[in-house]
Short mmCIF file of C-alpha atoms and ligand atoms in Angstrom, two decimals:
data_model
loop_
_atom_site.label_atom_id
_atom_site.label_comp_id
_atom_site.label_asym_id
_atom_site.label_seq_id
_atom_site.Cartn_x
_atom_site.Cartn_y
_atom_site.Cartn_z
CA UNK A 27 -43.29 -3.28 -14.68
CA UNK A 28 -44.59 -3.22 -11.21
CA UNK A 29 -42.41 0.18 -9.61
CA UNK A 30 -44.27 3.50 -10.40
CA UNK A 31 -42.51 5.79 -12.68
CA UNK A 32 -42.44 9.77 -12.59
CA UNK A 33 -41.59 10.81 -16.55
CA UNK A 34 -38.56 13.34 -17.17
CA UNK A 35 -39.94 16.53 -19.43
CA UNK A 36 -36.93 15.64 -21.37
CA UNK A 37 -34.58 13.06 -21.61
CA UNK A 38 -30.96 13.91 -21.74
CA UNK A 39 -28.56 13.29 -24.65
CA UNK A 40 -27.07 9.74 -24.84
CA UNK A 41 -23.12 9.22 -24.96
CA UNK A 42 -22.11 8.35 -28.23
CA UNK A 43 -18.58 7.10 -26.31
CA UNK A 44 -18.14 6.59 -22.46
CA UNK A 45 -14.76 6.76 -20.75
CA UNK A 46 -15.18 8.54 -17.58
CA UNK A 47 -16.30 6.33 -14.13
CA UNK A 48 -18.94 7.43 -11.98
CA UNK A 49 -19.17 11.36 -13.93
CA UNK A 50 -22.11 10.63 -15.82
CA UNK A 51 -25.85 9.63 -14.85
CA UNK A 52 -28.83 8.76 -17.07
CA UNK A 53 -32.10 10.29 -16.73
CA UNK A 54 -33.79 8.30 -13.46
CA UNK A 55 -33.39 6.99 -10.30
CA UNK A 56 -35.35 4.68 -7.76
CA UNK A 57 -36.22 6.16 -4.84
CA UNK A 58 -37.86 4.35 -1.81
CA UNK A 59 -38.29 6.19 1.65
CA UNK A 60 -38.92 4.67 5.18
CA UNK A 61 -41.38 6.65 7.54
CA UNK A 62 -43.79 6.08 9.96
CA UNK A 63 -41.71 2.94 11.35
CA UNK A 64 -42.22 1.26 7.27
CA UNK A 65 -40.53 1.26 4.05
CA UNK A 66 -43.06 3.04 1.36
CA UNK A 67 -43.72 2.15 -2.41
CA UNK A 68 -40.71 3.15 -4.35
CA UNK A 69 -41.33 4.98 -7.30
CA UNK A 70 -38.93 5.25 -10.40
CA UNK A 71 -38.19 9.29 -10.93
CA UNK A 72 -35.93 12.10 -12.69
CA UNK A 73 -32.24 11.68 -11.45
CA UNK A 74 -32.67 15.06 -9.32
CA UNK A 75 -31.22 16.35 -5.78
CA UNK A 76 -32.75 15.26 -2.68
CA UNK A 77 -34.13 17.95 -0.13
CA UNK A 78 -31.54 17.61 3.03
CA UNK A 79 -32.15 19.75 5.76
CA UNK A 80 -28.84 21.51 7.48
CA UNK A 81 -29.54 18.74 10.51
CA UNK A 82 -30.29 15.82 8.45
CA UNK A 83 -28.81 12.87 10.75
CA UNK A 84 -26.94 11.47 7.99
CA UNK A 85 -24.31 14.50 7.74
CA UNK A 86 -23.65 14.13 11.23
CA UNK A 87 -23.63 10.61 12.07
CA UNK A 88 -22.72 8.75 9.34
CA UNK A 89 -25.62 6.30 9.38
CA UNK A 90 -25.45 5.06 5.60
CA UNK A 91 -24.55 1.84 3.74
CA UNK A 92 -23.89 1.63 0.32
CA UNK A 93 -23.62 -1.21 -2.54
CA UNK A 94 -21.95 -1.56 -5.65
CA UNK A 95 -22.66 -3.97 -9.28
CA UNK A 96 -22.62 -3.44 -13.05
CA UNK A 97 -25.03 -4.24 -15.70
CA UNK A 98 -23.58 -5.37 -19.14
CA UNK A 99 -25.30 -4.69 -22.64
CA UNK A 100 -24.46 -7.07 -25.80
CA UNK A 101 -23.67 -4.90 -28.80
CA UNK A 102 -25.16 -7.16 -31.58
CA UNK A 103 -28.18 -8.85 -29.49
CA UNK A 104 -28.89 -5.85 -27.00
CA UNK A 105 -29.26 -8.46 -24.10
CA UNK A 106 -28.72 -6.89 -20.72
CA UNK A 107 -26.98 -8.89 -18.10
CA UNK A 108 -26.53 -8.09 -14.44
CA UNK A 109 -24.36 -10.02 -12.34
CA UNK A 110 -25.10 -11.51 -8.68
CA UNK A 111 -27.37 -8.65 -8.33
CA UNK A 112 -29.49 -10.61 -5.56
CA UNK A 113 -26.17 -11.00 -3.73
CA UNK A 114 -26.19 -7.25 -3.88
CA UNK A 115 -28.73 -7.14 -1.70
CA UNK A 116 -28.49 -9.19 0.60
CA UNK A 117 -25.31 -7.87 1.77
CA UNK A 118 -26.99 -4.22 1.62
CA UNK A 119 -29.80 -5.86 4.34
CA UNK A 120 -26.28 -7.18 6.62
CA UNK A 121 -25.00 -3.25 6.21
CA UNK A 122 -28.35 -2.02 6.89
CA UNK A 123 -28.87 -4.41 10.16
CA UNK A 124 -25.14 -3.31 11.43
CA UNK A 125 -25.95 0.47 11.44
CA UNK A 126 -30.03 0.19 12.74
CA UNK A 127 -31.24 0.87 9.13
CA UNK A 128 -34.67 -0.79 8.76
CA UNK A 129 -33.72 -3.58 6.27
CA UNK A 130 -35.02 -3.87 2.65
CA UNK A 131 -36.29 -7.32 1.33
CA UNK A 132 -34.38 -8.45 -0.90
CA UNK A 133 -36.59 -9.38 -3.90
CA UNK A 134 -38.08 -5.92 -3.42
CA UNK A 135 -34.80 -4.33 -4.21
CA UNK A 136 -33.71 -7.14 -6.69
CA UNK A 137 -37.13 -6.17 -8.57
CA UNK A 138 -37.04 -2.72 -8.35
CA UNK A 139 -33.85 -2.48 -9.97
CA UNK A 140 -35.02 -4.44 -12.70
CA UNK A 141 -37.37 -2.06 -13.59
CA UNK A 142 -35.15 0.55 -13.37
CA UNK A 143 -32.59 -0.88 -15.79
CA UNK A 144 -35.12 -1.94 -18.21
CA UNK A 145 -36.45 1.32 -18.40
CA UNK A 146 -32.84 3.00 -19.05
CA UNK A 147 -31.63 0.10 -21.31
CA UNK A 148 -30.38 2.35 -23.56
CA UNK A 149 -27.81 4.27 -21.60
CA UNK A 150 -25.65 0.99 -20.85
CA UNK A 151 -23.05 0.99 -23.43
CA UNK A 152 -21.73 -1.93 -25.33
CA UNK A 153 -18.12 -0.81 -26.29
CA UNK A 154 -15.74 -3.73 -25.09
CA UNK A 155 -15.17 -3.55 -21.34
CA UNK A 156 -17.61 -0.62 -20.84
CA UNK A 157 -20.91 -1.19 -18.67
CA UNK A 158 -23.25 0.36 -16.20
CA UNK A 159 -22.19 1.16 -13.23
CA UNK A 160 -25.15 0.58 -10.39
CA UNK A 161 -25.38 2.16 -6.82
CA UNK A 162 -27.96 1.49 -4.23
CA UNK A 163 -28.02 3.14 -0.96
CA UNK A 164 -29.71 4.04 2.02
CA UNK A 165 -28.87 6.85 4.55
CA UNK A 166 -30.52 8.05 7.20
CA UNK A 167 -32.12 11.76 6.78
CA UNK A 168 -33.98 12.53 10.65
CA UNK A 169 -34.78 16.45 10.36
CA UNK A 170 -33.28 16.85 14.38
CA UNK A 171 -29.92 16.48 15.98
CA UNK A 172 -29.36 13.52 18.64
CA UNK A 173 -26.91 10.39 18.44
CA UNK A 174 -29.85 7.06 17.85
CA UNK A 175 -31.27 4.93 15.60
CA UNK A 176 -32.67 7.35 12.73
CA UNK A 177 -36.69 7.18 11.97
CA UNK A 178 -36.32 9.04 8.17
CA UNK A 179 -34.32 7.00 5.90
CA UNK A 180 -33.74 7.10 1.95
CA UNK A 181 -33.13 4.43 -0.23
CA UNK A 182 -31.96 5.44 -3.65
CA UNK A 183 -30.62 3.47 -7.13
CA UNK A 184 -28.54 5.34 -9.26
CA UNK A 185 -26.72 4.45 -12.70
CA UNK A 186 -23.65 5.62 -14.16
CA UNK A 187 -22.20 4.50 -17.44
CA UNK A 188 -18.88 3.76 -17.22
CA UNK A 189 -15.73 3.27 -19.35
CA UNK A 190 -13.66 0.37 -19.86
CA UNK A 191 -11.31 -0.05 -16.51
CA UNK A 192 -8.60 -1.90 -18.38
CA UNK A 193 -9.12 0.56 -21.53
CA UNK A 194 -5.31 -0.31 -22.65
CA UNK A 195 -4.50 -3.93 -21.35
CA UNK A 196 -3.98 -4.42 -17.99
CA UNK A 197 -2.04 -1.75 -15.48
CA UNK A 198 -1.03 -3.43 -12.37
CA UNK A 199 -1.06 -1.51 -9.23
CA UNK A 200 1.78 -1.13 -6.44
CA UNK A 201 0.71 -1.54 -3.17
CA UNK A 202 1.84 -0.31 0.51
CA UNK A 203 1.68 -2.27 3.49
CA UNK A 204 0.05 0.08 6.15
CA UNK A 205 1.52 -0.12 9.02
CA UNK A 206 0.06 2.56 10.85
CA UNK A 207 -3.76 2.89 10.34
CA UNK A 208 -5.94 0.49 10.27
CA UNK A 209 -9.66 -0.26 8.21
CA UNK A 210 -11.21 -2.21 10.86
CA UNK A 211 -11.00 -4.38 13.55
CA UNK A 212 -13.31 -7.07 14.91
CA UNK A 213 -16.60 -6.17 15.98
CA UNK A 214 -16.40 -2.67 14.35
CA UNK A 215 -17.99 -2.62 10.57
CA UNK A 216 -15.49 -3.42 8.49
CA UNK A 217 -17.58 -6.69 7.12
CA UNK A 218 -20.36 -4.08 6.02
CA UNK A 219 -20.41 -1.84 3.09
CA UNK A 220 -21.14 1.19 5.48
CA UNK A 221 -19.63 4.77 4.35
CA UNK A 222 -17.60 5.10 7.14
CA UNK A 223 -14.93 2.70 6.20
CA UNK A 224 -13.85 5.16 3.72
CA UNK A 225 -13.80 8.05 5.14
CA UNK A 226 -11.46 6.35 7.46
CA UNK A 227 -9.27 5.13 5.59
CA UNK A 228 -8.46 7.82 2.86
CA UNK A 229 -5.63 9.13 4.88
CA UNK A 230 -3.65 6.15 4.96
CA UNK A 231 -4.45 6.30 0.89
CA UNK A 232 -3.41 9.47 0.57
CA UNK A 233 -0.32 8.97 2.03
CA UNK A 234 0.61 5.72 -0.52
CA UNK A 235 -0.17 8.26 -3.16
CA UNK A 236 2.61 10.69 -2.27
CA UNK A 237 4.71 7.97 -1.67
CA UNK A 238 4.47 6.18 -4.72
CA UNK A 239 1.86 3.48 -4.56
CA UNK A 240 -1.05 3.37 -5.33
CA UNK A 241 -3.75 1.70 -2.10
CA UNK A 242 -2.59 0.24 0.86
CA UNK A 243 -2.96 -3.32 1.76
CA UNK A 244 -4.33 -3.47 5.00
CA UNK A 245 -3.41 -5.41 8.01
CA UNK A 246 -5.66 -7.21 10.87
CA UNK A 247 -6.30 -4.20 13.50
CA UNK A 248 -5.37 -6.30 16.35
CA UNK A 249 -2.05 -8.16 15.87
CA UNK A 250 -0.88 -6.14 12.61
CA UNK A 251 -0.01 -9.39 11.54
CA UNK A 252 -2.27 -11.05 9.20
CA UNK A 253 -3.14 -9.72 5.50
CA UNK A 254 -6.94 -8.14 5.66
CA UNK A 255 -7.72 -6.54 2.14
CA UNK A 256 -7.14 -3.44 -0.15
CA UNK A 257 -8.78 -0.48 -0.21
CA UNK A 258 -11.83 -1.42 -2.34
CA UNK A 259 -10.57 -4.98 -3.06
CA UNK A 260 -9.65 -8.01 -1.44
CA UNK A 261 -6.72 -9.75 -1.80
CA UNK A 262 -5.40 -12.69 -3.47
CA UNK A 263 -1.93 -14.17 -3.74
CA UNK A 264 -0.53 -17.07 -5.41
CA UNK A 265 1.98 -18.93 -3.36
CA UNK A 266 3.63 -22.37 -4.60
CA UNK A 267 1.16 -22.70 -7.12
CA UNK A 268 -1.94 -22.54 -4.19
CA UNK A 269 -4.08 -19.69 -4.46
CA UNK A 270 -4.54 -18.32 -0.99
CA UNK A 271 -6.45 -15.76 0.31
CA UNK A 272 -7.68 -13.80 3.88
CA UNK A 273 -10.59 -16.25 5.33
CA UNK A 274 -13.08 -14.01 6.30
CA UNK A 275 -12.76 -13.17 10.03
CA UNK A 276 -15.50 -10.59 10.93
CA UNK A 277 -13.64 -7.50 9.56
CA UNK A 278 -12.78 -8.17 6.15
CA UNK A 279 -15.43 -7.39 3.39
CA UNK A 280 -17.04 -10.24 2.07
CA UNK A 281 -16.40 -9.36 -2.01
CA UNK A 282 -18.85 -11.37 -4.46
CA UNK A 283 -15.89 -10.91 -6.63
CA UNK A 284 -13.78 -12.55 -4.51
CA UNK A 285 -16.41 -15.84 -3.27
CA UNK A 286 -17.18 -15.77 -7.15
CA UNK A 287 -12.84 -16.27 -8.09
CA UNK A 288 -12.93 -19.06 -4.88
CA UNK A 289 -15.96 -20.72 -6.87
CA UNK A 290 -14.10 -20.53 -10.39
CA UNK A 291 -11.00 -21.67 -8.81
CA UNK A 292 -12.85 -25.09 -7.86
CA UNK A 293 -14.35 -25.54 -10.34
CA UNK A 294 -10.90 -25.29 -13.00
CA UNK A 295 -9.85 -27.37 -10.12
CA UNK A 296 -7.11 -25.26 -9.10
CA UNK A 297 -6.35 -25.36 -5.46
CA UNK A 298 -7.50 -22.62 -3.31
CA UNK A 299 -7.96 -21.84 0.02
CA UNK A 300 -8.90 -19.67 2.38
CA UNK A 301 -7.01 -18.98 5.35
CA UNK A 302 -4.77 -16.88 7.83
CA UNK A 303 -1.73 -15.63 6.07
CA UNK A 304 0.57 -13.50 7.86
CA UNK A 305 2.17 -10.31 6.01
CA UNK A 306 5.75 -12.12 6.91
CA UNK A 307 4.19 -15.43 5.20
CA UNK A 308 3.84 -12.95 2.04
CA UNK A 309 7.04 -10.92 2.29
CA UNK A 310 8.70 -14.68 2.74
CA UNK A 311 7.29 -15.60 -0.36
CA UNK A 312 7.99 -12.04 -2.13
CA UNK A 313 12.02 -12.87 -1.10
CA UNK A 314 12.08 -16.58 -1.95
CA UNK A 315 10.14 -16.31 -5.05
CA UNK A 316 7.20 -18.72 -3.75
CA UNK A 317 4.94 -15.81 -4.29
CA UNK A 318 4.45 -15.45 -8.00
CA UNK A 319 1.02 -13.39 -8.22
CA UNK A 320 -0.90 -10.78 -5.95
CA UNK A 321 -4.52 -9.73 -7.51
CA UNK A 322 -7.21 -7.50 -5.84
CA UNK A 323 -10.77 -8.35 -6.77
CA UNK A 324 -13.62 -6.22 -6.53
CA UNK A 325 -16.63 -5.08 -8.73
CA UNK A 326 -14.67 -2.04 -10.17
CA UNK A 327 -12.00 -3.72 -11.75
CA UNK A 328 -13.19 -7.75 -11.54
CA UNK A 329 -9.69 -8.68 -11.37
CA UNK A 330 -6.08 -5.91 -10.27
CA UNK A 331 -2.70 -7.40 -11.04
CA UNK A 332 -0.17 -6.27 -8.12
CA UNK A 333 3.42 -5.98 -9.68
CA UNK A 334 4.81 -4.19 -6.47
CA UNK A 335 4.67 -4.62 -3.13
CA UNK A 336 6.43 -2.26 -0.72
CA UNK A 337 6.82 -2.33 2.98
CA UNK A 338 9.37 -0.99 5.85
CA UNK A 339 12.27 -2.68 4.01
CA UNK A 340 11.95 -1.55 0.48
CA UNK A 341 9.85 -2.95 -2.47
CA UNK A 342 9.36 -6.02 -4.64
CA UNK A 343 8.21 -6.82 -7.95
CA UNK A 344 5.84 -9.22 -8.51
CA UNK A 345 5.86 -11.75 -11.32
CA UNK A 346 7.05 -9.49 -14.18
CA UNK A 347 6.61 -6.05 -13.54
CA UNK A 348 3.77 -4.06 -15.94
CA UNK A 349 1.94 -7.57 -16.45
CA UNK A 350 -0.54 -9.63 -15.13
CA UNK A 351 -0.12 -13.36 -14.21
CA UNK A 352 -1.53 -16.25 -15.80
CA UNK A 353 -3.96 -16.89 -12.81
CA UNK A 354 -5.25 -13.11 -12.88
CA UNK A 355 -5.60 -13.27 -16.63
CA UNK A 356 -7.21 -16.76 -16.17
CA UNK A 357 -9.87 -15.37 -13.83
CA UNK A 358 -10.26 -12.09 -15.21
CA UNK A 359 -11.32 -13.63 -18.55
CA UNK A 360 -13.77 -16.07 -17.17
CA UNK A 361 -15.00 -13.65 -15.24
CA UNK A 362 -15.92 -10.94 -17.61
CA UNK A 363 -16.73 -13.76 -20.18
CA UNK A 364 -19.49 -14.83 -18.22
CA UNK A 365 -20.55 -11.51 -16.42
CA UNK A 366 -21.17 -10.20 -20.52
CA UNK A 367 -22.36 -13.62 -21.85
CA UNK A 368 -19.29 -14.57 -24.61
CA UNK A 369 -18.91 -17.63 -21.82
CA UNK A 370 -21.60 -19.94 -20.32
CA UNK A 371 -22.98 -19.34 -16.82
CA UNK A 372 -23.03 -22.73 -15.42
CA UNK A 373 -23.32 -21.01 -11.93
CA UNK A 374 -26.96 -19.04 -12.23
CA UNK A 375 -24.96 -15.90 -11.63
CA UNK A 376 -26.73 -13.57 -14.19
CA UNK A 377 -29.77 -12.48 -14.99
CA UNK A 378 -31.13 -11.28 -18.34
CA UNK A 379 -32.95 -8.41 -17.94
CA UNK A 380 -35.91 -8.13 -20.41
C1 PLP B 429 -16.97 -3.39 -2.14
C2 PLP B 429 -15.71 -3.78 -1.48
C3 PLP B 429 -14.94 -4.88 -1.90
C4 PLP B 429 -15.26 -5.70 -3.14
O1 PLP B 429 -16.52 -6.26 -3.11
P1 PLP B 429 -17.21 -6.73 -4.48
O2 PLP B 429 -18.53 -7.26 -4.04
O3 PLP B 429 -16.33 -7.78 -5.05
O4 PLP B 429 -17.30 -5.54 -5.36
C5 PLP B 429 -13.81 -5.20 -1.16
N1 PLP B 429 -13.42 -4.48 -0.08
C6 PLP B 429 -14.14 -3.40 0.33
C7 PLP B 429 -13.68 -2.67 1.52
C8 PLP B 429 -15.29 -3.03 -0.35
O5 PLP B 429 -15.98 -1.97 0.09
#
């Protein structure tokens, strides 16, 4: 191991089951700080508050970027997997260059949280569907007021252990087209995992709540035409027997979950492309029965079935409401087979962490 380590006095009790997401945290974290115009030697330390002063420039300006990614434990071999974790990165370094954070190298981070998962092994559970739940971030922490480019910055790794997501079978979600808000529009950040984005957009989730869905689907911020993403997911739907989903235009996230379903897709050869569609292409489709499957993909779930879709004019169902369809069960279980190692990984996707 080449990251040094503060020890805990104690370590804390282990789970014996895990169910909750994001409620728990094991014993360390990585933290890395930028001062003096460099990035300093990280150092592997007690999961612990950080010292932020009343002015810190992060709780007034909102400079911080943020990633997600899971790390997957075998129950009879104890191998630890982590999936795309370089790709991680690198789209942390696009956030970081969007909002003036001084970028990390990649293989720094990618190494760094190596170390840091082999030292807390232990805490990733290995109950079917369950796994470790990773977030890096970086935020800017000046000690003085003033809208610019920070000069203090914090780049932390924590780990949660998480519960299964689909802990009895899968529950599709209804979604709401928004037509009143929107995420993002070109040239702002909504191709960057910046904090922002959500804090924008929790009204318009709110809302779907009380109204009986459960996240909006987002339209393009310009024309209010064209299908963007979902709250945390993009967006996938299954028209004719062509999987088709938003080409990425500059304000749509670019999910690894999403280039890695394009990638499977291919490779089952099952046609897929990438493209404009328009929210009257989908609600077409939704009428006519062309459109037999709507899935959101992101690290959190891999793979969310839609089975309703509402908009101005009332709601449809989706393929057959309360279930998933074949492609989302198709790429849900290659997915997750490879991500935890019961498939091959003829893609270099995941690394074994020793
Ligand atoms: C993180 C995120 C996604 C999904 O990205 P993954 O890399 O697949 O987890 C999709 N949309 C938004 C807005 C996101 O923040």
């Amino acid at each position: 191991m080449n990251t040094e380590m503060i020890k805990c006095k104690t370590l804390k009790a282990k789970p014996t089951e895990v169910k909750s997401f994001g409620k728990l945290f094991t014993d360390y974290m990585y933290v890395r700080e930028y001062d003096g115009g460099k990035w300093g030697k990280g150092k592997i330390c007690p999961y612990d508050g950080f010292v932020l002063l009343p002015c810190s420039s992060v709780l007034h300006y909102g400079q911080a970027v943020f990633e997600g990614l899971k790390a997957y434990r075998d129950k009879e071999s104890g191998t630890v997997r982590l999936f795309r974790a370089r790709d991680n990165f690198k789209r942390m370094r696009s956030s970081c260059e969007r909002l003036c954070i001084p970028p990390i190298d990649e293989e720094e981070a990618f190494s760094a949280l190596v170390d840091l998962i082999s030292v807390e092994r232990d805490w990733i559970p290995t109950d079917a569907g369950t796994s470790l739940y990773i977030r890096p971030y970086v935020f800017a922490n000046d000690e003085s007021l003033g809208v610019h480019a920070a000069k203090n910055y914090k780049f932390a790794v924590i780990l949660s252990p998480s519960g299964a997501y689909y802990a009895h079978g899968f529950a599709p979600v209804a979604l709401k087209v928004e037509r009143e808000y929107v995420r993002a529009s070109k040239g702002g950040t909504g191709a960057y995992k910046v904090v922002g984005n959500y804090a924008a957009s929790i009204l318009a989730g709110e809302e779907a709540k009380s109204a009986g869905y459960d996240q909006v689907l987002w339209l393009d911020g310009t024309e209010r035409k064209y299908v963007e993403e979902v709250g945390s997911m993009n967006i996938f739907f299954v028209i004719d027997g062509t999987v088709v989903t938003p080409e990425l235009n500059g304000s749509i996230l670019p999910g690894i979950t999403r280039d890695s379903c394009i990638k499977l897709l291919k490779s089952m050869d099952i046609p897929v492309q990438e493209r404009r569609i328009s929210i009257d292409e989908v609600m077409d489709g939704a009428k006519s029965g062309a459109l037999t499957e709507i899935f959101g993909t992101g690290t959190a779930a891999v793979i969310s079935p839609v089975d309703r879709l509402g908009d101005v004019n009332g709601d449809y169902i989706i393929g057959k409401k309360g279930e998933a369809g074949k492609v989302s069960k198709l790429l849900f279980d290659t997915l997750t087979g490879i991500q935890t190692g019961r498939l091959e990984d003829p893609f270099g996707w995941v690394t074994i962490v020793k």
